[in-house]
Amino acid sequence: MTPEHIQTFSTALTMQHERAATPFDDLDSVVALYQPRIFRFLLANLRDRDAAETLTQETFLRAWTSRTSFRADCSVSTWLLRIALNLVRDHTRTNRFRFWKKAAAAAVDADEIASTLSSQDAGPETRMLAREQVARVWQVVGRLSERQRSVFLLRFVEELEIPEIAQATGMPVGTVKSHLYRALAAVRTQSAGAAKEAR
Amino acid sequence: MNRIAERCTHLSAEEMGELLDQNQPADMTSARLHLATCTECAAELDGLRDTLALFRESASTFASQQLAGSRTIRGELPTSRRIAVSPQLIWAAAALVAVGVALPLRHHEQRPAVTARTTTAGSAAKTGESDQALMEDIDRDLSAGVPESLQPLASPAASSNAENQPTTIRKN
């Protein structure tokens, strides 16, 4: 094989590579842009920092290894969330997860999350009431089914629209709405009960 | 008849969910009208909206704190420089390396005798000294008597004489 043939072959491969470029080729930028969001979703879903870290890394690794299957029929963030959702589903189905879930209600306490609220412009009593209310919501979310919790978090934390949630979860729009409204009903019931106790 | 009066139930979870959504469907007139007249539902909707906003804020703040204190996730992922090289280019590069290595090796195989002749005298002398020491060790072992633990395995003819002879137990 002459040097000229090697150069032509290398050029042809480079051209082929350039045509198949995906947004995930620059993984540094993708991670920098979407890592906080993916980690936030996984942490809120699993309530386990170590698991969230591990699955966040796994999400980007899978996105990289399967980047050629990204067809741009959805946004990059939606595609990443889809991968993360699959990982959550696999994670929560293991026997080990079920064991530890029974052993501890939640690795991250609802009050711990709610205590991060600052609300500098509110009085101490108002802040305390707000934290208690948010902590109750976290408790309710922790008791939801995996699908209801994921849909709820995608809607009210990640602020995805219903069609985007349907794309990320692979569920029909009607099913997404059903899960969302059931989750919302649970939150409303908890809030209504707390309001009655306060009176 | 007043349409507002016909409605005797408060907003459902579905209607609440639709109202919380900025892109509300067109068939929400009844719910919006009820909201305009029912202070309880209006208060609940406002409270729910505020609570969910705080819920989102707590999720973001908590995740930011946890991410700041966590190990570097990025460090274990493929780097951009490695990402820029496709598998095809890797195979091409490997083929080039193989060709580049094969040519010098072929040249090297034609000169084994020259390499042998260029062995220095100093290294040969060291080899000879170590061989001599090895031979002396072997001689020493062969001339040593049968250890006490192996006495039953010794030749029956020599067993009667073994008791009178001193045994050498090799200590490693």
Coordinates of C-alpha atoms in Angstrom, one line a residue:
Chain A
M1 CA 0.0 0.0 0.0
T2 CA 1.6 3.2 -1.1
P3 CA 1.6 6.4 0.9
E4 CA -0.8 8.0 -1.6
H5 CA -3.3 5.1 -1.1
I6 CA -3.1 5.5 2.6
Q7 CA -3.7 9.2 2.4
T8 CA -6.7 8.7 0.1
F9 CA -8.2 6.0 2.4
S10 CA -7.7 8.2 5.5
T11 CA -9.3 11.2 3.8
A12 CA -12.3 9.0 2.8
L13 CA -12.8 7.9 6.4
T14 CA -12.5 11.5 7.6
M15 CA -15.2 12.6 5.2
Q16 CA -17.4 9.7 6.3
H17 CA -16.9 10.6 9.9
E18 CA -17.8 14.2 9.3
R19 CA -21.1 13.3 7.7
A20 CA -22.1 11.2 10.7
A21 CA -21.2 13.9 13.3
T22 CA -23.7 14.2 16.2
P23 CA -24.2 16.7 19.0
F24 CA -22.6 14.2 21.3
D25 CA -19.2 14.2 19.5
D26 CA -18.3 17.2 21.7
L27 CA -19.0 15.4 24.9
D28 CA -17.3 18.0 27.0
S29 CA -19.9 20.6 26.0
V30 CA -22.8 18.3 26.3
V31 CA -21.8 17.3 29.8
A32 CA -21.2 20.9 30.9
L33 CA -24.6 22.0 29.6
Y34 CA -26.8 19.1 30.7
Q35 CA -25.1 17.4 33.6
P36 CA -26.8 19.7 36.3
R37 CA -30.2 19.0 34.8
I38 CA -29.8 15.2 34.5
F39 CA -28.3 15.0 38.0
R40 CA -31.1 17.1 39.5
F41 CA -33.7 14.9 37.9
L42 CA -32.0 11.7 39.1
L43 CA -31.4 13.0 42.6
A44 CA -35.0 14.1 42.9
N45 CA -36.2 10.7 41.6
L46 CA -33.9 8.4 43.5
R47 CA -33.2 10.6 46.6
D48 CA -29.8 9.0 46.7
R49 CA -26.8 11.1 45.9
D50 CA -24.4 8.2 45.1
A51 CA -27.0 6.5 42.8
A52 CA -27.7 9.9 41.2
E53 CA -24.0 10.4 40.5
T54 CA -23.5 6.9 39.1
L55 CA -26.6 7.1 36.9
T56 CA -25.7 10.6 35.7
Q57 CA -22.3 9.3 34.5
E58 CA -24.0 6.2 33.0
T59 CA -26.4 8.5 31.2
F60 CA -23.7 10.4 29.3
L61 CA -21.7 7.2 28.7
R62 CA -24.7 5.6 27.1
A63 CA -25.5 8.8 25.1
W64 CA -21.9 8.7 23.8
T65 CA -21.9 5.0 22.9
S66 CA -25.3 5.2 21.2
R67 CA -24.8 8.7 19.7
T68 CA -25.2 7.4 16.1
S69 CA -28.8 6.5 16.9
F70 CA -29.7 10.1 17.8
R71 CA -32.0 11.2 15.0
A72 CA -32.7 14.7 16.2
D73 CA -36.4 13.9 16.3
C74 CA -36.3 15.3 19.8
S75 CA -34.1 17.7 21.7
V76 CA -30.8 16.7 23.2
S77 CA -32.1 17.2 26.7
T78 CA -35.2 15.1 26.0
W79 CA -33.0 12.3 24.6
L80 CA -30.8 12.4 27.7
L81 CA -33.8 12.4 30.0
R82 CA -35.1 9.3 28.1
I83 CA -31.8 7.5 28.8
A84 CA -31.9 8.6 32.4
L85 CA -35.5 7.4 32.8
N86 CA -34.5 4.0 31.5
L87 CA -31.7 3.8 34.0
V88 CA -34.0 4.8 36.8
R89 CA -36.4 2.1 35.8
D90 CA -33.7 -0.5 35.7
H91 CA -32.3 0.7 39.0
T92 CA -35.5 0.6 40.9
R93 CA -36.4 -2.9 39.7
T94 CA -33.3 -4.5 41.3
N95 CA -33.8 -6.5 44.4
R96 CA -31.0 -4.6 46.1
F97 CA -32.9 -1.3 45.6
R98 CA -36.0 -2.8 47.1
F99 CA -34.1 -4.0 50.1
W100 CA -32.6 -0.7 50.9
K101 CA -35.9 1.1 50.2
K102 CA -37.5 -1.0 52.9
A103 CA -34.6 -0.4 55.2
A104 CA -34.6 3.3 55.0
A105 CA -37.6 5.5 53.9
A106 CA -35.3 7.7 51.9
A107 CA -31.6 8.2 51.7
V108 CA -32.2 12.0 51.5
D109 CA -34.7 13.3 54.0
A110 CA -37.6 15.5 52.7
D111 CA -36.9 18.0 55.4
E112 CA -33.3 18.2 54.3
I113 CA -34.3 19.1 50.7
A114 CA -36.9 21.6 51.9
S115 CA -34.5 23.3 54.2
T116 CA -32.5 24.6 51.2
L117 CA -35.2 27.1 50.5
S118 CA -34.0 30.6 51.2
S119 CA -37.0 32.9 50.8
Q120 CA -35.1 35.9 52.1
D121 CA -38.0 38.2 51.5
A122 CA -40.4 36.3 53.8
G123 CA -40.7 36.3 57.6
P124 CA -39.4 33.4 59.7
E125 CA -42.9 32.0 60.2
T126 CA -43.7 32.2 56.6
R127 CA -40.4 30.5 55.7
M128 CA -41.1 27.8 58.2
L129 CA -44.5 27.1 56.8
A130 CA -43.2 27.1 53.3
R131 CA -40.6 24.6 54.2
E132 CA -43.0 22.4 55.9
Q133 CA -45.3 22.5 52.9
V134 CA -42.5 21.7 50.5
A135 CA -41.3 18.9 52.7
R136 CA -44.8 17.4 52.6
V137 CA -44.8 17.5 48.9
W138 CA -41.4 15.7 48.8
Q139 CA -42.8 13.0 51.1
V140 CA -45.8 12.6 48.8
V141 CA -43.6 12.4 45.7
G142 CA -41.4 9.8 47.4
R143 CA -44.5 7.6 47.9
L144 CA -45.7 7.8 44.2
S145 CA -45.1 5.0 41.8
E146 CA -42.0 5.3 39.7
R147 CA -43.9 6.4 36.6
Q148 CA -46.0 8.9 38.4
R149 CA -43.0 10.4 40.2
S150 CA -41.0 10.6 37.0
V151 CA -43.8 12.4 35.1
F152 CA -44.4 14.7 38.1
L153 CA -40.8 15.6 38.3
L154 CA -40.4 16.1 34.5
R155 CA -43.4 18.5 34.6
F156 CA -42.9 20.5 37.7
V157 CA -39.1 20.4 38.2
E158 CA -37.7 20.0 34.7
E159 CA -40.7 22.0 33.3
L160 CA -41.2 19.9 30.3
E161 CA -44.5 20.2 28.4
I162 CA -46.8 17.2 28.1
P163 CA -45.7 16.3 24.5
E164 CA -42.1 16.5 25.6
I165 CA -42.8 14.2 28.5
A166 CA -44.5 11.8 26.2
Q167 CA -41.4 11.8 24.0
A168 CA -39.0 11.3 26.9
T169 CA -41.1 8.5 28.5
G170 CA -42.3 6.8 25.4
M171 CA -45.8 6.9 26.7
P172 CA -48.9 8.3 24.9
V173 CA -50.0 11.9 25.8
G174 CA -53.1 10.6 27.5
T175 CA -51.1 8.2 29.7
V176 CA -48.8 11.0 30.7
K177 CA -51.7 13.2 31.7
S178 CA -53.2 10.3 33.7
H179 CA -50.0 9.8 35.7
L180 CA -49.6 13.5 36.1
Y181 CA -53.1 14.2 37.4
R182 CA -53.0 11.2 39.8
A183 CA -49.7 12.6 41.2
L184 CA -51.2 16.0 41.5
A185 CA -54.3 14.6 43.2
A186 CA -52.0 13.0 45.8
V187 CA -50.2 16.3 46.4
R188 CA -53.5 18.2 46.6
T189 CA -54.9 15.7 49.1
Q190 CA -51.8 16.1 51.3
S191 CA -51.9 19.9 51.0
A192 CA -55.7 19.9 51.9
G193 CA -55.1 17.7 54.9
A194 CA -52.3 19.9 56.1
A195 CA -54.5 23.0 55.7
K196 CA -57.3 21.5 57.7
E197 CA -54.9 20.6 60.5
A198 CA -53.6 24.2 60.6
R199 CA -57.1 25.6 61.1
Chain B
M1 CA -80.0 29.3 33.3
N2 CA -76.7 30.5 34.7
R3 CA -73.9 28.2 33.5
I4 CA -71.8 29.0 36.5
A5 CA -74.6 27.9 38.9
E6 CA -74.9 24.5 37.0
R7 CA -71.4 23.6 38.2
C8 CA -71.7 22.3 41.7
T9 CA -68.3 20.6 42.1
H10 CA -64.9 22.2 42.6
L11 CA -62.1 21.8 40.2
S12 CA -60.9 18.3 39.5
A13 CA -57.2 17.3 39.6
E14 CA -57.3 17.2 35.8
E15 CA -58.7 20.7 35.6
M16 CA -56.2 21.9 38.2
G17 CA -53.4 20.4 36.1
E18 CA -54.6 22.0 32.9
L19 CA -54.9 25.4 34.7
L20 CA -51.4 25.1 36.0
D21 CA -50.2 24.5 32.4
Q22 CA -49.6 27.8 30.6
N23 CA -50.7 26.2 27.3
Q24 CA -54.3 25.6 28.4
P25 CA -56.6 23.8 26.0
A26 CA -59.5 25.7 24.5
D27 CA -62.2 23.7 26.3
M28 CA -61.4 25.1 29.7
T29 CA -64.1 27.8 29.7
S30 CA -66.2 26.1 32.4
A31 CA -63.2 25.6 34.7
R32 CA -62.1 29.2 34.2
L33 CA -65.6 30.5 34.9
H34 CA -65.7 28.4 38.1
L35 CA -62.4 29.8 39.1
A36 CA -63.6 33.3 38.7
T37 CA -66.4 32.7 41.2
C38 CA -65.0 30.1 43.6
T39 CA -62.6 31.7 46.1
E40 CA -61.7 28.2 47.5
C41 CA -60.6 26.9 44.2
A42 CA -58.8 30.1 43.3
A43 CA -57.0 30.1 46.6
E44 CA -56.1 26.4 46.2
L45 CA -54.8 27.0 42.7
D46 CA -52.7 29.9 43.8
G47 CA -51.3 27.9 46.8
L48 CA -50.6 25.0 44.6
R49 CA -48.8 27.1 42.1
D50 CA -46.6 28.7 44.8
T51 CA -45.9 25.4 46.4
L52 CA -44.8 23.8 43.2
A53 CA -42.6 26.8 42.4
L54 CA -40.9 26.3 45.8
F55 CA -40.7 22.6 45.2
R56 CA -38.8 23.2 42.0
E57 CA -36.6 25.8 43.7
S58 CA -35.7 23.3 46.5
A59 CA -34.9 20.6 44.0
S60 CA -32.6 22.9 42.0
T61 CA -30.9 24.3 45.1
F62 CA -30.4 20.9 46.7
A63 CA -29.0 19.4 43.5
S64 CA -26.6 22.2 43.0
Q65 CA -25.3 21.8 46.6
Q66 CA -24.9 18.1 46.2
L67 CA -23.3 18.4 42.8
A68 CA -20.8 20.9 44.1
G69 CA -19.7 18.6 46.8
S70 CA -19.6 15.4 44.7
R71 CA -16.8 13.7 42.9
T72 CA -16.0 14.8 39.4
I73 CA -18.4 13.0 37.1
R74 CA -16.8 14.3 34.0
G75 CA -13.4 12.8 34.8
E76 CA -14.4 9.3 34.0
L77 CA -16.1 9.9 30.7
P78 CA -14.4 9.8 27.3
T79 CA -12.5 13.0 26.4
S80 CA -13.3 15.2 23.4
R81 CA -10.0 14.3 21.7
R82 CA -10.8 10.6 21.9
I83 CA -14.3 11.3 20.8
A84 CA -13.1 13.0 17.6
V85 CA -11.6 9.8 16.3
S86 CA -14.0 7.3 14.8
P87 CA -13.5 3.5 14.9
Q88 CA -12.7 3.5 11.2
L89 CA -9.9 6.0 11.7
I90 CA -8.6 3.9 14.6
W91 CA -8.5 0.8 12.4
A92 CA -6.7 2.8 9.7
A93 CA -4.2 4.1 12.2
A94 CA -3.6 0.6 13.6
A95 CA -2.9 -0.7 10.1
L96 CA -0.4 2.1 9.5
V97 CA 1.3 1.3 12.8
A98 CA 1.4 -2.4 12.0
V99 CA 3.1 -1.6 8.7
G100 CA 5.5 0.7 10.4
V101 CA 6.5 -1.9 12.9
A102 CA 6.7 -4.8 10.5
L103 CA 9.3 -3.1 8.3
P104 CA 11.9 -2.6 11.0
L105 CA 11.3 -6.0 12.4
R106 CA 11.9 -7.6 9.0
H107 CA 15.2 -5.7 8.8
H108 CA 16.1 -6.8 12.4
E109 CA 15.6 -10.5 11.6
Q110 CA 18.3 -10.4 9.0
R111 CA 20.9 -9.5 11.6
P112 CA 20.8 -12.0 14.5
A113 CA 24.4 -13.2 14.1
V114 CA 25.7 -9.6 14.3
T115 CA 23.8 -9.1 17.6
A116 CA 25.3 -12.3 19.1
R117 CA 28.8 -11.3 18.2
T118 CA 28.5 -7.9 19.8
T119 CA 28.0 -9.4 23.3
T120 CA 30.5 -7.6 25.7
A121 CA 33.2 -9.5 27.5
G122 CA 32.0 -8.2 30.9
S123 CA 28.5 -9.7 30.6
A124 CA 30.0 -13.1 29.5
A125 CA 32.2 -13.1 32.6
K126 CA 29.3 -12.5 34.9
T127 CA 27.3 -15.3 33.3
G128 CA 30.2 -17.7 33.8
E129 CA 30.5 -16.8 37.5
S130 CA 26.8 -17.4 38.2
D131 CA 26.9 -20.7 36.3
Q132 CA 29.8 -21.8 38.5
A133 CA 28.0 -20.9 41.7
L134 CA 24.9 -22.8 40.5
M135 CA 27.0 -25.9 39.9
E136 CA 28.6 -25.7 43.3
D137 CA 25.1 -25.5 44.9
I138 CA 24.0 -28.6 43.1
D139 CA 27.1 -30.5 44.1
R140 CA 26.5 -29.5 47.7
D141 CA 22.9 -30.8 47.6
L142 CA 23.9 -34.1 46.1
S143 CA 26.5 -34.8 48.7
A144 CA 24.2 -33.9 51.6
G145 CA 22.8 -36.9 53.7
V146 CA 19.1 -37.8 53.8
P147 CA 17.1 -35.4 56.0
E148 CA 15.6 -36.8 59.1
S149 CA 12.1 -36.3 57.9
L150 CA 12.8 -38.4 54.9
Q151 CA 14.6 -41.2 56.7
P152 CA 12.0 -43.9 55.8
L153 CA 12.5 -43.2 52.1
A154 CA 16.3 -43.8 52.3
S155 CA 17.8 -47.0 51.0
P156 CA 17.3 -49.9 53.4
A157 CA 20.9 -50.9 53.0
A158 CA 22.1 -47.6 54.1
S159 CA 19.5 -47.2 56.9
S160 CA 21.7 -49.0 59.5
N161 CA 24.7 -46.7 58.7
A162 CA 22.6 -43.6 58.7
E163 CA 22.2 -43.5 62.4
N164 CA 25.9 -43.3 62.9
Q165 CA 26.4 -40.6 60.3
P166 CA 25.7 -36.9 60.9
T167 CA 22.7 -35.6 58.8
T168 CA 22.8 -32.3 57.0
I169 CA 19.5 -30.5 57.0
R170 CA 19.4 -27.8 54.4
K171 CA 17.9 -24.6 55.7
N172 CA 16.4 -22.4 53.0

